[in-house]
mmCIF file with all atom_site columns, C-alpha atoms in Angstrom:
data_model
loop_
_atom_site.group_PDB
_atom_site.id
_atom_site.type_symbol
_atom_site.label_atom_id
_atom_site.label_alt_id
_atom_site.label_comp_id
_atom_site.label_asym_id
_atom_site.label_entity_id
_atom_site.label_seq_id
_atom_site.pdbx_PDB_ins_code
_atom_site.Cartn_x
_atom_site.Cartn_y
_atom_site.Cartn_z
_atom_site.occupancy
_atom_site.B_iso_or_equiv
_atom_site.pdbx_formal_charge
_atom_site.auth_seq_id
_atom_site.auth_comp_id
_atom_site.auth_asym_id
_atom_site.auth_atom_id
_atom_site.pdbx_PDB_model_num
ATOM 1   C CA . MET A 1 1   ? 0.000  0.000  0.000   1.00 86.00 ? 201 MET A CA 1
ATOM 2   C CA . THR A 1 2   ? 1.300  3.456  -0.904  1.00 94.00 ? 202 THR A CA 1
ATOM 3   C CA . ASP A 1 3   ? 1.826  5.736  2.102   1.00 95.00 ? 203 ASP A CA 1
ATOM 4   C CA . LYS A 1 4   ? 0.400  9.214  1.549   1.00 97.00 ? 204 LYS A CA 1
ATOM 5   C CA . VAL A 1 5   ? 2.860  11.780 2.913   1.00 98.00 ? 205 VAL A CA 1
ATOM 6   C CA . GLU A 1 6   ? 2.074  15.467 3.357   1.00 98.00 ? 206 GLU A CA 1
ATOM 7   C CA . PHE A 1 7   ? 5.223  17.539 3.872   1.00 98.00 ? 207 PHE A CA 1
ATOM 8   C CA . TRP A 1 8   ? 4.973  21.155 5.077   1.00 98.00 ? 208 TRP A CA 1
ATOM 9   C CA . PHE A 1 9   ? 8.155  23.222 4.683   1.00 98.00 ? 209 PHE A CA 1
ATOM 10  C CA . ASP A 1 10  ? 9.471  26.762 4.793   1.00 98.00 ? 210 ASP A CA 1
ATOM 11  C CA . PRO A 1 11  ? 12.040 27.141 1.983   1.00 98.00 ? 211 PRO A CA 1
ATOM 12  C CA . ALA A 1 12  ? 14.303 29.240 4.224   1.00 97.00 ? 212 ALA A CA 1
ATOM 13  C CA . CYS A 1 13  ? 14.590 26.639 7.015   1.00 97.00 ? 213 CYS A CA 1
ATOM 14  C CA . PRO A 1 14  ? 17.808 24.583 6.837   1.00 96.00 ? 214 PRO A CA 1
ATOM 15  C CA . TRP A 1 15  ? 16.397 21.862 9.097   1.00 96.00 ? 215 TRP A CA 1
ATOM 16  C CA . ALA A 1 16  ? 13.335 21.425 6.886   1.00 97.00 ? 216 ALA A CA 1
ATOM 17  C CA . TRP A 1 17  ? 15.755 21.147 3.962   1.00 98.00 ? 217 TRP A CA 1
ATOM 18  C CA . MET A 1 18  ? 17.619 18.332 5.701   1.00 97.00 ? 218 MET A CA 1
ATOM 19  C CA . THR A 1 19  ? 14.370 16.483 6.365   1.00 97.00 ? 219 THR A CA 1
ATOM 20  C CA . SER A 1 20  ? 13.220 16.989 2.781   1.00 98.00 ? 220 SER A CA 1
ATOM 21  C CA . ARG A 1 21  ? 16.437 15.401 1.483   1.00 98.00 ? 221 ARG A CA 1
ATOM 22  C CA . TRP A 1 22  ? 15.727 12.449 3.764   1.00 98.00 ? 222 TRP A CA 1
ATOM 23  C CA . MET A 1 23  ? 12.235 12.203 2.299   1.00 98.00 ? 223 MET A CA 1
ATOM 24  C CA . LEU A 1 24  ? 13.731 12.020 -1.207  1.00 98.00 ? 224 LEU A CA 1
ATOM 25  C CA . GLU A 1 25  ? 15.742 9.033  -0.009  1.00 98.00 ? 225 GLU A CA 1
ATOM 26  C CA . VAL A 1 26  ? 12.625 7.489  1.536   1.00 98.00 ? 226 VAL A CA 1
ATOM 27  C CA . GLU A 1 27  ? 10.921 7.726  -1.861  1.00 97.00 ? 227 GLU A CA 1
ATOM 28  C CA . LYS A 1 28  ? 13.636 5.437  -3.261  1.00 98.00 ? 228 LYS A CA 1
ATOM 29  C CA . VAL A 1 29  ? 13.224 2.661  -0.696  1.00 98.00 ? 229 VAL A CA 1
ATOM 30  C CA . ARG A 1 30  ? 9.572  2.853  0.422   1.00 98.00 ? 230 ARG A CA 1
ATOM 31  C CA . ASP A 1 31  ? 6.265  3.069  -1.404  1.00 97.00 ? 231 ASP A CA 1
ATOM 32  C CA . VAL A 1 32  ? 5.372  6.681  -0.617  1.00 98.00 ? 232 VAL A CA 1
ATOM 33  C CA . GLU A 1 33  ? 3.647  9.518  -2.430  1.00 97.00 ? 233 GLU A CA 1
ATOM 34  C CA . VAL A 1 34  ? 4.611  13.005 -1.198  1.00 98.00 ? 234 VAL A CA 1
ATOM 35  C CA . ASP A 1 35  ? 2.420  16.105 -1.362  1.00 97.00 ? 235 ASP A CA 1
ATOM 36  C CA . TRP A 1 36  ? 4.689  19.131 -0.854  1.00 98.00 ? 236 TRP A CA 1
ATOM 37  C CA . ARG A 1 37  ? 3.071  21.993 1.059   1.00 97.00 ? 237 ARG A CA 1
ATOM 38  C CA . ILE A 1 38  ? 4.132  25.380 2.320   1.00 97.00 ? 238 ILE A CA 1
ATOM 39  C CA . MET A 1 39  ? 4.352  26.645 5.887   1.00 96.00 ? 239 MET A CA 1
ATOM 40  C CA . SER A 1 40  ? 5.898  29.817 7.273   1.00 96.00 ? 240 SER A CA 1
ATOM 41  C CA . LEU A 1 41  ? 8.319  30.433 10.125  1.00 95.00 ? 241 LEU A CA 1
ATOM 42  C CA . ALA A 1 42  ? 7.335  34.109 9.922   1.00 95.00 ? 242 ALA A CA 1
ATOM 43  C CA . VAL A 1 43  ? 3.693  33.285 10.606  1.00 95.00 ? 243 VAL A CA 1
ATOM 44  C CA . LEU A 1 44  ? 4.615  30.744 13.276  1.00 93.00 ? 244 LEU A CA 1
ATOM 45  C CA . ASN A 1 45  ? 6.637  33.357 15.181  1.00 92.00 ? 245 ASN A CA 1
ATOM 46  C CA . GLU A 1 46  ? 4.198  36.266 14.941  1.00 90.00 ? 246 GLU A CA 1
ATOM 47  C CA . GLY A 1 47  ? 3.602  37.911 18.295  1.00 84.00 ? 247 GLY A CA 1
ATOM 48  C CA . ARG A 1 48  ? 6.688  36.440 19.955  1.00 85.00 ? 248 ARG A CA 1
ATOM 49  C CA . ASP A 1 49  ? 8.449  39.411 21.530  1.00 81.00 ? 249 ASP A CA 1
ATOM 50  C CA . GLU A 1 50  ? 11.501 37.548 22.820  1.00 88.00 ? 250 GLU A CA 1
ATOM 51  C CA . LEU A 1 51  ? 13.016 36.831 19.400  1.00 90.00 ? 251 LEU A CA 1
ATOM 52  C CA . PRO A 1 52  ? 16.586 38.060 18.729  1.00 93.00 ? 252 PRO A CA 1
ATOM 53  C CA . GLU A 1 53  ? 16.808 40.966 16.286  1.00 93.00 ? 253 GLU A CA 1
ATOM 54  C CA . ASP A 1 54  ? 18.852 38.945 13.763  1.00 93.00 ? 254 ASP A CA 1
ATOM 55  C CA . TYR A 1 55  ? 16.159 36.262 13.699  1.00 93.00 ? 255 TYR A CA 1
ATOM 56  C CA . ARG A 1 56  ? 13.444 38.890 13.252  1.00 93.00 ? 256 ARG A CA 1
ATOM 57  C CA . LYS A 1 57  ? 15.284 40.178 10.168  1.00 94.00 ? 257 LYS A CA 1
ATOM 58  C CA . PHE A 1 58  ? 15.603 36.628 8.854   1.00 95.00 ? 258 PHE A CA 1
ATOM 59  C CA . LEU A 1 59  ? 11.860 36.028 9.313   1.00 95.00 ? 259 LEU A CA 1
ATOM 60  C CA . GLN A 1 60  ? 11.041 39.181 7.388   1.00 95.00 ? 260 GLN A CA 1
ATOM 61  C CA . LYS A 1 61  ? 13.194 37.983 4.477   1.00 96.00 ? 261 LYS A CA 1
ATOM 62  C CA . ALA A 1 62  ? 11.695 34.485 4.720   1.00 97.00 ? 262 ALA A CA 1
ATOM 63  C CA . TRP A 1 63  ? 8.286  35.785 3.621   1.00 98.00 ? 263 TRP A CA 1
ATOM 64  C CA . GLY A 1 64  ? 9.609  36.179 0.062   1.00 98.00 ? 264 GLY A CA 1
ATOM 65  C CA . PRO A 1 65  ? 10.299 32.557 -0.915  1.00 98.00 ? 265 PRO A CA 1
ATOM 66  C CA . VAL A 1 66  ? 7.098  31.331 0.770   1.00 98.00 ? 266 VAL A CA 1
ATOM 67  C CA . ARG A 1 67  ? 4.970  33.835 -1.105  1.00 98.00 ? 267 ARG A CA 1
ATOM 68  C CA . VAL A 1 68  ? 6.611  33.029 -4.425  1.00 98.00 ? 268 VAL A CA 1
ATOM 69  C CA . VAL A 1 69  ? 6.057  29.279 -4.016  1.00 98.00 ? 269 VAL A CA 1
ATOM 70  C CA . VAL A 1 70  ? 2.378  29.863 -3.205  1.00 98.00 ? 270 VAL A CA 1
ATOM 71  C CA . ALA A 1 71  ? 1.995  32.230 -6.160  1.00 98.00 ? 271 ALA A CA 1
ATOM 72  C CA . ALA A 1 72  ? 3.600  29.661 -8.464  1.00 98.00 ? 272 ALA A CA 1
ATOM 73  C CA . ARG A 1 73  ? 1.271  26.954 -7.190  1.00 98.00 ? 273 ARG A CA 1
ATOM 74  C CA . GLU A 1 74  ? -1.839 29.077 -7.609  1.00 98.00 ? 274 GLU A CA 1
ATOM 75  C CA . GLU A 1 75  ? -0.988 30.511 -11.018 1.00 97.00 ? 275 GLU A CA 1
ATOM 76  C CA . HIS A 1 76  ? 0.860  27.585 -12.634 1.00 97.00 ? 276 HIS A CA 1
ATOM 77  C CA . GLY A 1 77  ? -0.100 24.420 -10.752 1.00 97.00 ? 277 GLY A CA 1
ATOM 78  C CA . PRO A 1 78  ? 0.954  22.350 -7.716  1.00 96.00 ? 278 PRO A CA 1
ATOM 79  C CA . GLU A 1 79  ? 3.498  20.389 -9.748  1.00 95.00 ? 279 GLU A CA 1
ATOM 80  C CA . HIS A 1 80  ? 5.822  23.404 -9.499  1.00 97.00 ? 280 HIS A CA 1
ATOM 81  C CA . VAL A 1 81  ? 6.003  23.435 -5.683  1.00 98.00 ? 281 VAL A CA 1
ATOM 82  C CA . LYS A 1 82  ? 8.622  20.720 -5.291  1.00 98.00 ? 282 LYS A CA 1
ATOM 83  C CA . ALA A 1 83  ? 10.735 21.863 -8.256  1.00 98.00 ? 283 ALA A CA 1
ATOM 84  C CA . LEU A 1 84  ? 10.810 25.437 -6.978  1.00 98.00 ? 284 LEU A CA 1
ATOM 85  C CA . TYR A 1 85  ? 11.624 24.276 -3.451  1.00 98.00 ? 285 TYR A CA 1
ATOM 86  C CA . ASP A 1 86  ? 14.526 22.185 -4.764  1.00 98.00 ? 286 ASP A CA 1
ATOM 87  C CA . ALA A 1 87  ? 15.880 25.128 -6.742  1.00 98.00 ? 287 ALA A CA 1
ATOM 88  C CA . MET A 1 88  ? 15.549 27.618 -3.879  1.00 98.00 ? 288 MET A CA 1
ATOM 89  C CA . GLY A 1 89  ? 16.754 25.241 -1.199  1.00 98.00 ? 289 GLY A CA 1
ATOM 90  C CA . THR A 1 90  ? 19.841 24.192 -3.139  1.00 98.00 ? 290 THR A CA 1
ATOM 91  C CA . ARG A 1 91  ? 20.881 27.823 -3.390  1.00 98.00 ? 291 ARG A CA 1
ATOM 92  C CA . LEU A 1 92  ? 19.982 28.812 0.172   1.00 98.00 ? 292 LEU A CA 1
ATOM 93  C CA . HIS A 1 93  ? 21.341 25.821 2.058   1.00 97.00 ? 293 HIS A CA 1
ATOM 94  C CA . PRO A 1 94  ? 24.206 23.870 0.465   1.00 97.00 ? 294 PRO A CA 1
ATOM 95  C CA . GLY A 1 95  ? 24.822 26.884 -1.808  1.00 97.00 ? 295 GLY A CA 1
ATOM 96  C CA . GLY A 1 96  ? 24.904 29.330 1.091   1.00 96.00 ? 296 GLY A CA 1
ATOM 97  C CA . GLN A 1 97  ? 23.392 32.213 -0.874  1.00 96.00 ? 297 GLN A CA 1
ATOM 98  C CA . LYS A 1 98  ? 22.173 35.083 1.338   1.00 94.00 ? 298 LYS A CA 1
ATOM 99  C CA . ASP A 1 99  ? 20.509 37.269 -1.289  1.00 97.00 ? 299 ASP A CA 1
ATOM 100 C CA . PHE A 1 100 ? 16.928 35.990 -1.229  1.00 97.00 ? 300 PHE A CA 1
ATOM 101 C CA . ARG A 1 101 ? 15.927 38.095 -4.229  1.00 97.00 ? 301 ARG A CA 1
ATOM 102 C CA . ALA A 1 102 ? 18.651 36.516 -6.357  1.00 98.00 ? 302 ALA A CA 1
ATOM 103 C CA . VAL A 1 103 ? 17.690 33.059 -5.091  1.00 98.00 ? 303 VAL A CA 1
ATOM 104 C CA . ILE A 1 104 ? 14.074 33.638 -6.107  1.00 98.00 ? 304 ILE A CA 1
ATOM 105 C CA . GLU A 1 105 ? 14.918 35.000 -9.547  1.00 98.00 ? 305 GLU A CA 1
ATOM 106 C CA . GLU A 1 106 ? 17.461 32.281 -10.333 1.00 98.00 ? 306 GLU A CA 1
ATOM 107 C CA . SER A 1 107 ? 15.129 29.549 -9.110  1.00 98.00 ? 307 SER A CA 1
ATOM 108 C CA . LEU A 1 108 ? 12.209 30.744 -11.213 1.00 98.00 ? 308 LEU A CA 1
ATOM 109 C CA . ALA A 1 109 ? 14.478 30.750 -14.270 1.00 98.00 ? 309 ALA A CA 1
ATOM 110 C CA . GLU A 1 110 ? 15.782 27.260 -13.475 1.00 98.00 ? 310 GLU A CA 1
ATOM 111 C CA . VAL A 1 111 ? 12.320 25.692 -13.315 1.00 98.00 ? 311 VAL A CA 1
ATOM 112 C CA . GLY A 1 112 ? 10.961 27.612 -16.302 1.00 98.00 ? 312 GLY A CA 1
ATOM 113 C CA . LEU A 1 113 ? 8.491  29.851 -14.479 1.00 98.00 ? 313 LEU A CA 1
ATOM 114 C CA . PRO A 1 114 ? 7.894  33.503 -15.411 1.00 98.00 ? 314 PRO A CA 1
ATOM 115 C CA . ALA A 1 115 ? 10.296 36.025 -13.897 1.00 98.00 ? 315 ALA A CA 1
ATOM 116 C CA . GLU A 1 116 ? 7.301  38.190 -12.992 1.00 98.00 ? 316 GLU A CA 1
ATOM 117 C CA . LEU A 1 117 ? 6.469  35.773 -10.171 1.00 98.00 ? 317 LEU A CA 1
ATOM 118 C CA . ALA A 1 118 ? 9.363  37.256 -8.187  1.00 98.00 ? 318 ALA A CA 1
ATOM 119 C CA . ALA A 1 119 ? 7.144  40.275 -7.483  1.00 98.00 ? 319 ALA A CA 1
ATOM 120 C CA . ALA A 1 120 ? 5.001  38.055 -5.242  1.00 98.00 ? 320 ALA A CA 1
ATOM 121 C CA . ALA A 1 121 ? 7.764  38.247 -2.632  1.00 98.00 ? 321 ALA A CA 1
ATOM 122 C CA . ASP A 1 122 ? 6.895  41.895 -1.942  1.00 97.00 ? 322 ASP A CA 1
ATOM 123 C CA . THR A 1 123 ? 3.113  41.717 -1.740  1.00 96.00 ? 323 THR A CA 1
ATOM 124 C CA . ASP A 1 124 ? 0.664  40.326 0.786   1.00 96.00 ? 324 ASP A CA 1
ATOM 125 C CA . ARG A 1 125 ? -1.643 39.098 -1.989  1.00 97.00 ? 325 ARG A CA 1
ATOM 126 C CA . TRP A 1 126 ? -0.935 35.451 -1.153  1.00 97.00 ? 326 TRP A CA 1
ATOM 127 C CA . ASP A 1 127 ? -0.634 35.769 2.621   1.00 97.00 ? 327 ASP A CA 1
ATOM 128 C CA . ASP A 1 128 ? -4.111 34.399 3.389   1.00 97.00 ? 328 ASP A CA 1
ATOM 129 C CA . LEU A 1 129 ? -3.161 31.191 1.587   1.00 98.00 ? 329 LEU A CA 1
ATOM 130 C CA . VAL A 1 130 ? 0.177  31.056 3.416   1.00 97.00 ? 330 VAL A CA 1
ATOM 131 C CA . ARG A 1 131 ? -1.617 31.453 6.734   1.00 97.00 ? 331 ARG A CA 1
ATOM 132 C CA . ALA A 1 132 ? -4.219 28.838 5.832   1.00 97.00 ? 332 ALA A CA 1
ATOM 133 C CA . SER A 1 133 ? -1.530 26.267 4.990   1.00 97.00 ? 333 SER A CA 1
ATOM 134 C CA . GLN A 1 134 ? 0.353  27.153 8.169   1.00 95.00 ? 334 GLN A CA 1
ATOM 135 C CA . GLN A 1 135 ? -2.839 26.752 10.193  1.00 95.00 ? 335 GLN A CA 1
ATOM 136 C CA . GLU A 1 136 ? -3.500 23.357 8.634   1.00 96.00 ? 336 GLU A CA 1
ATOM 137 C CA . ALA A 1 137 ? -0.037 22.170 9.651   1.00 95.00 ? 337 ALA A CA 1
ATOM 138 C CA . GLN A 1 138 ? -0.398 23.523 13.189  1.00 94.00 ? 338 GLN A CA 1
ATOM 139 C CA . GLY A 1 139 ? -3.879 22.089 13.401  1.00 94.00 ? 339 GLY A CA 1
ATOM 140 C CA . ARG A 1 140 ? -2.353 18.645 12.923  1.00 94.00 ? 340 ARG A CA 1
ATOM 141 C CA . VAL A 1 141 ? 0.449  18.947 15.511  1.00 93.00 ? 341 VAL A CA 1
ATOM 142 C CA . GLY A 1 142 ? -0.224 21.990 17.730  1.00 90.00 ? 342 GLY A CA 1
ATOM 143 C CA . ASP A 1 143 ? 1.572  25.311 18.175  1.00 84.00 ? 343 ASP A CA 1
ATOM 144 C CA . ASP A 1 144 ? 4.688  24.121 20.007  1.00 84.00 ? 344 ASP A CA 1
ATOM 145 C CA . VAL A 1 145 ? 6.585  23.014 16.884  1.00 86.00 ? 345 VAL A CA 1
ATOM 146 C CA . GLY A 1 146 ? 8.607  24.367 13.976  1.00 89.00 ? 346 GLY A CA 1
ATOM 147 C CA . THR A 1 147 ? 9.191  23.253 10.406  1.00 92.00 ? 347 THR A CA 1
ATOM 148 C CA . PRO A 1 148 ? 8.869  20.747 8.842   1.00 96.00 ? 348 PRO A CA 1
ATOM 149 C CA . VAL A 1 149 ? 5.584  19.099 9.700   1.00 97.00 ? 349 VAL A CA 1
ATOM 150 C CA . ILE A 1 150 ? 4.916  15.704 8.151   1.00 97.00 ? 350 ILE A CA 1
ATOM 151 C CA . ALA A 1 151 ? 1.714  13.672 8.013   1.00 97.00 ? 351 ALA A CA 1
ATOM 152 C CA . VAL A 1 152 ? 1.764  10.026 6.964   1.00 96.00 ? 352 VAL A CA 1
ATOM 153 C CA . ASN A 1 153 ? -1.636 8.574  6.123   1.00 95.00 ? 353 ASN A CA 1
ATOM 154 C CA . GLY A 1 154 ? -3.142 11.365 8.227   1.00 92.00 ? 354 GLY A CA 1
ATOM 155 C CA . THR A 1 155 ? -0.915 10.943 11.307  1.00 93.00 ? 355 THR A CA 1
ATOM 156 C CA . ALA A 1 156 ? 1.177  14.094 11.742  1.00 94.00 ? 356 ALA A CA 1
ATOM 157 C CA . PHE A 1 157 ? 4.358  15.020 13.608  1.00 94.00 ? 357 PHE A CA 1
ATOM 158 C CA . PHE A 1 158 ? 7.066  17.692 13.674  1.00 94.00 ? 358 PHE A CA 1
ATOM 159 C CA . GLY A 1 159 ? 10.436 16.750 12.192  1.00 93.00 ? 359 GLY A CA 1
ATOM 160 C CA . PRO A 1 160 ? 12.316 14.527 12.312  1.00 94.00 ? 360 PRO A CA 1
ATOM 161 C CA . VAL A 1 161 ? 15.298 16.853 12.751  1.00 94.00 ? 361 VAL A CA 1
ATOM 162 C CA . MET A 1 162 ? 18.475 15.148 11.516  1.00 93.00 ? 362 MET A CA 1
ATOM 163 C CA . SER A 1 163 ? 22.002 15.964 10.411  1.00 93.00 ? 363 SER A CA 1
ATOM 164 C CA . PRO A 1 164 ? 23.147 14.599 8.075   1.00 93.00 ? 364 PRO A CA 1
ATOM 165 C CA . ALA A 1 165 ? 20.073 13.200 6.345   1.00 95.00 ? 365 ALA A CA 1
ATOM 166 C CA . PRO A 1 166 ? 20.101 9.388  6.299   1.00 96.00 ? 366 PRO A CA 1
ATOM 167 C CA . THR A 1 167 ? 20.325 7.706  2.921   1.00 97.00 ? 367 THR A CA 1
ATOM 168 C CA . GLY A 1 168 ? 19.387 4.379  1.386   1.00 97.00 ? 368 GLY A CA 1
ATOM 169 C CA . GLU A 1 169 ? 17.848 1.768  3.633   1.00 98.00 ? 369 GLU A CA 1
ATOM 170 C CA . ASP A 1 170 ? 18.802 3.819  6.709   1.00 98.00 ? 370 ASP A CA 1
ATOM 171 C CA . ALA A 1 171 ? 16.371 6.470  5.461   1.00 98.00 ? 371 ALA A CA 1
ATOM 172 C CA . GLY A 1 172 ? 13.693 3.827  5.154   1.00 98.00 ? 372 GLY A CA 1
ATOM 173 C CA . LYS A 1 173 ? 14.301 2.521  8.662   1.00 98.00 ? 373 LYS A CA 1
ATOM 174 C CA . VAL A 1 174 ? 14.072 6.015  10.151  1.00 97.00 ? 374 VAL A CA 1
ATOM 175 C CA . PHE A 1 175 ? 10.825 6.527  8.258   1.00 97.00 ? 375 PHE A CA 1
ATOM 176 C CA . ASP A 1 176 ? 9.410  3.243  9.535   1.00 97.00 ? 376 ASP A CA 1
ATOM 177 C CA . GLY A 1 177 ? 10.351 4.141  13.089  1.00 96.00 ? 377 GLY A CA 1
ATOM 178 C CA . ALA A 1 178 ? 8.997  7.681  12.931  1.00 95.00 ? 378 ALA A CA 1
ATOM 179 C CA . VAL A 1 179 ? 5.681  6.489  11.551  1.00 95.00 ? 379 VAL A CA 1
ATOM 180 C CA . LEU A 1 180 ? 5.445  3.698  14.118  1.00 95.00 ? 380 LEU A CA 1
ATOM 181 C CA . LEU A 1 181 ? 5.995  6.108  17.015  1.00 94.00 ? 381 LEU A CA 1
ATOM 182 C CA . ALA A 1 182 ? 3.729  8.830  15.654  1.00 92.00 ? 382 ALA A CA 1
ATOM 183 C CA . ASP A 1 183 ? 0.936  6.344  15.006  1.00 92.00 ? 383 ASP A CA 1
ATOM 184 C CA . TYR A 1 184 ? 0.647  5.486  18.696  1.00 93.00 ? 384 TYR A CA 1
ATOM 185 C CA . PRO A 1 185 ? -2.092 7.819  20.050  1.00 89.00 ? 385 PRO A CA 1
ATOM 186 C CA . GLY A 1 186 ? -0.320 8.440  23.353  1.00 92.00 ? 386 GLY A CA 1
ATOM 187 C CA . PHE A 1 187 ? 3.075  9.311  21.872  1.00 90.00 ? 387 PHE A CA 1
ATOM 188 C CA . TYR A 1 188 ? 4.023  13.009 22.031  1.00 88.00 ? 388 TYR A CA 1
ATOM 189 C CA . GLU A 1 189 ? 7.730  13.727 22.108  1.00 86.00 ? 389 GLU A CA 1
ATOM 190 C CA . LEU A 1 190 ? 11.201 12.283 21.593  1.00 86.00 ? 390 LEU A CA 1
ATOM 191 C CA . LYS A 1 191 ? 14.030 14.806 21.709  1.00 84.00 ? 391 LYS A CA 1
ATOM 192 C CA . ARG A 1 192 ? 17.673 15.487 22.506  1.00 86.00 ? 392 ARG A CA 1
ATOM 193 C CA . SER A 1 193 ? 19.816 18.613 22.178  1.00 86.00 ? 393 SER A CA 1
ATOM 194 C CA . ARG A 1 194 ? 21.300 19.253 18.730  1.00 83.00 ? 394 ARG A CA 1
ATOM 195 C CA . SER A 1 195 ? 25.075 18.904 18.714  1.00 84.00 ? 395 SER A CA 1
ATOM 196 C CA . ALA A 1 196 ? 25.666 19.557 15.003  1.00 83.00 ? 396 ALA A CA 1
ATOM 197 C CA . ASP A 1 197 ? 24.637 22.092 12.404  1.00 87.00 ? 397 ASP A CA 1
ATOM 198 C CA . PRO A 1 198 ? 22.965 20.964 9.183   1.00 91.00 ? 398 PRO A CA 1
ATOM 199 C CA . ILE A 1 199 ? 25.468 18.918 7.173   1.00 87.00 ? 399 ILE A CA 1
ATOM 200 C CA . PHE A 1 200 ? 24.845 19.474 3.466   1.00 88.00 ? 400 PHE A CA 1
ATOM 201 C CA . ASP A 1 201 ? 26.643 16.728 1.563   1.00 74.00 ? 401 ASP A CA 1
#
């Protein structure tokens, strides 16, 4: 039976990127079908006064890629979500690019979408849809989480947060274990402190 996976991500989040690369490995070794969806760290952190100023500036920039992905989905179809995420994420994370405008423009060109979509980064036209997708993700797992959020056959959880992303059959085993734990109604949390930054290899 094919497992239906819903994967909510913010393109600017390096940890979501790591998990997404794991999911690509899972696709090779398990029978899964992934529906790629947007969420927003900026929306998630609205109203939180204790955030460091550098992170506030990052969140403001992070609106751009989210809005552009949503605009691309709405105007050109959902099949562009994953391709645009791959293009943006490759530049932002392993590529280390800091200029979000350049990342957006280059990514649109790479996947063959109109350059005019870059203007979506600077408008709130798509924000209701961003918020709705964010609310759907939070509605599955609660407010005390970040990105990514994953649902497998309807059972949702935050993460997993990993570095580096497992590959091959290891990726499949982690998937099996995560789904097994999340599927138990009384299971809520499994966590330890991160001792490594994202390893992009």
